[in-house]
XYZ file of C-alpha atoms in Angstrom:
201
model
C 4.845 -83.217 -85.036
C 5.456 -85.512 -88.002
C 7.268 -88.788 -87.417
C 8.070 -92.154 -88.968
C 7.927 -95.205 -86.715
C 9.831 -98.447 -87.244
C 10.153 -101.529 -85.048
C 12.156 -104.744 -85.279
C 11.397 -107.751 -83.051
C 13.074 -111.136 -82.630
C 10.942 -113.500 -80.548
C 11.768 -117.129 -79.686
C 9.451 -117.521 -76.671
C 7.519 -120.778 -76.424
C 4.330 -118.953 -75.327
C 3.787 -115.203 -75.655
C 1.228 -115.106 -72.814
C 3.104 -117.332 -70.356
C 6.682 -117.901 -71.597
C 8.968 -120.431 -69.929
C 11.875 -120.555 -72.411
C 13.352 -118.350 -75.111
C 13.843 -114.615 -75.391
C 12.393 -111.505 -77.002
C 14.416 -108.597 -78.395
C 12.769 -105.470 -79.756
C 13.976 -102.084 -80.915
C 12.134 -98.991 -82.117
C 13.400 -95.995 -84.074
C 11.211 -92.918 -84.561
C 12.648 -89.879 -86.387
C 10.410 -86.846 -85.818
C 10.065 -83.251 -87.001
C 8.474 -80.589 -84.793
C 6.594 -78.155 -87.024
C 6.362 -75.431 -84.375
C 10.070 -75.278 -83.498
C 11.539 -76.716 -86.711
C 13.495 -79.193 -84.615
C 14.567 -82.669 -85.658
C 14.794 -85.440 -83.079
C 14.863 -89.217 -82.874
C 13.164 -91.438 -80.318
C 15.078 -94.663 -79.698
C 14.016 -97.559 -77.469
C 15.212 -101.112 -76.916
C 13.918 -103.951 -74.769
C 15.084 -107.496 -74.060
C 13.487 -110.261 -71.996
C 14.665 -113.812 -71.379
C 13.175 -116.900 -69.740
C 14.764 -120.048 -68.345
C 12.940 -123.072 -66.972
C 14.701 -124.894 -64.123
C 12.888 -128.230 -64.101
C 11.326 -130.694 -66.523
C 7.806 -130.028 -65.243
C 8.211 -126.283 -65.948
C 7.167 -125.343 -62.435
C 10.194 -123.102 -61.751
C 10.935 -120.335 -64.261
C 13.342 -117.407 -63.988
C 12.387 -114.360 -66.060
C 14.273 -111.123 -66.637
C 13.715 -107.920 -68.572
C 15.799 -104.835 -69.362
C 14.768 -101.736 -71.324
C 16.293 -98.381 -72.195
C 15.340 -95.406 -74.315
C 16.586 -92.005 -75.425
C 15.465 -88.892 -77.286
C 18.374 -87.703 -79.437
C 18.693 -84.208 -80.901
C 16.409 -82.197 -78.607
C 16.426 -80.546 -75.210
C 13.940 -81.473 -72.518
C 11.942 -78.271 -73.046
C 11.625 -79.056 -76.775
C 9.696 -82.262 -76.044
C 6.022 -82.190 -75.158
C 5.450 -83.689 -71.697
C 3.373 -86.502 -73.213
C 6.347 -87.594 -75.372
C 8.982 -87.613 -72.621
C 10.105 -90.785 -70.871
C 8.666 -91.661 -67.480
C 9.143 -94.649 -65.186
C 6.745 -96.188 -62.701
C 3.539 -98.326 -62.554
C 2.688 -101.912 -63.534
C 4.586 -102.333 -66.803
C 7.616 -100.555 -65.418
C 8.709 -100.326 -61.766
C 5.920 -101.745 -59.668
C 5.192 -100.167 -56.301
C 5.553 -96.572 -57.458
C 2.821 -94.279 -58.727
C 2.033 -93.798 -62.396
C 4.969 -91.923 -64.007
C 6.276 -90.915 -60.572
C 9.945 -91.746 -61.239
C 12.069 -89.212 -63.101
C 13.169 -85.581 -63.123
C 10.833 -83.446 -61.046
C 10.196 -79.824 -60.130
C 8.754 -78.139 -57.067
C 5.290 -76.662 -57.537
C 2.823 -74.884 -55.289
C 1.037 -78.229 -54.885
C 4.191 -80.199 -54.057
C 6.467 -82.108 -56.414
C 5.661 -82.852 -60.062
C 7.490 -85.327 -62.263
C 8.312 -83.695 -65.607
C 9.797 -86.669 -67.456
C 13.191 -87.136 -69.071
C 15.087 -87.629 -72.313
C 16.285 -91.109 -71.350
C 15.415 -94.010 -69.081
C 16.519 -97.461 -67.959
C 14.460 -100.274 -66.426
C 14.982 -103.833 -65.290
C 12.941 -106.630 -63.718
C 13.612 -110.106 -62.343
C 10.922 -112.649 -61.451
C 10.922 -116.192 -60.037
C 7.746 -117.867 -61.285
C 6.845 -120.865 -59.131
C 3.843 -123.103 -59.822
C 2.514 -124.456 -56.523
C -0.229 -126.446 -58.270
C -1.346 -126.777 -61.871
C -3.511 -123.671 -61.486
C -1.877 -121.609 -58.702
C 1.516 -119.924 -58.733
C 3.494 -117.377 -56.730
C 5.931 -114.869 -58.215
C 8.393 -112.886 -56.085
C 9.862 -110.023 -58.110
C 12.200 -107.033 -58.049
C 11.932 -104.047 -60.417
C 14.299 -101.101 -60.817
C 14.434 -98.044 -63.046
C 14.902 -94.310 -63.460
C 14.486 -91.511 -66.002
C 17.071 -88.786 -66.653
C 17.239 -85.264 -68.083
C 20.079 -86.046 -70.502
C 20.009 -88.042 -73.740
C 22.152 -90.754 -72.137
C 21.317 -92.207 -68.696
C 24.104 -90.875 -66.469
C 22.810 -92.482 -63.257
C 23.075 -89.102 -61.517
C 19.972 -90.211 -59.678
C 19.926 -93.679 -58.100
C 17.642 -96.338 -59.497
C 14.291 -96.606 -57.763
C 13.611 -100.171 -56.632
C 10.285 -101.859 -56.047
C 9.766 -105.371 -54.770
C 6.828 -107.605 -54.024
C 5.075 -110.872 -54.678
C 2.376 -111.936 -57.075
C -0.330 -114.591 -57.252
C -1.052 -116.347 -60.546
C -4.177 -118.296 -61.448
C -3.465 -120.327 -64.577
C -6.408 -120.685 -66.938
C -6.379 -122.670 -70.224
C -5.968 -119.390 -72.122
C -3.675 -117.192 -70.026
C -2.727 -116.628 -66.385
C -4.584 -114.101 -64.271
C -2.115 -111.889 -62.401
C -2.432 -110.215 -59.004
C 0.657 -108.395 -57.692
C 1.318 -106.438 -54.526
C 4.442 -104.251 -54.680
C 6.280 -101.998 -52.240
C 8.488 -99.007 -53.147
C 11.804 -99.180 -51.296
C 12.429 -95.443 -51.729
C 8.991 -93.834 -52.079
C 8.667 -90.235 -53.196
C 6.178 -87.686 -51.864
C 3.524 -88.813 -54.373
C 3.923 -92.556 -53.759
C 1.816 -94.762 -51.511
C 3.125 -97.412 -49.119
C 2.163 -100.204 -51.533
C 0.391 -100.758 -54.836
C -1.874 -103.499 -56.205
C -1.970 -104.699 -59.820
C -4.477 -106.950 -61.556
C -4.041 -108.100 -65.140
C -4.045 -110.851 -67.741
C -0.895 -112.795 -68.688
C 2.499 -112.396 -67.075
C 4.003 -108.983 -66.344
C 6.422 -109.455 -69.271
């Protein structure tokens, strides 16, 4: 597959590792040509996040993120599984297994997620600093992937919720999240743990 990748980003955040104000908008466009099938397709993705501080000391911050993507000009079987859209795991809908949200098929081993041509995601966090170095972050994530080029919401959004602990260092916060899937699938666990650097988004 040959493709050309382009991205445009508008970022007004005050701190890219721990933002408290501003927003970030990004969009990607990736026209592609499949040599084997001779098919032309375009991968499109957009994401927006915004941050609002609620007090002068910047101890209470509301953060939100939405994202959507589509593959235009191809059927699901024309797209290699690695290039399809999936939802689930830490940078997506926390609480669910890696790429466990989306169109699936029955197999001899159970159920397998096969990915989709489109997806939508959203997240909301309340970031509360208890001390100068310790914070708690309740959050809710939602998302789904779909077989069609446009999300038709034929399948309900999968929702994950949980709470995180933040340890603020001079460089970036350390993040520890525990999340619970509200509608777990057969390949999902009862909860999931995430450890990382900087905020989730």
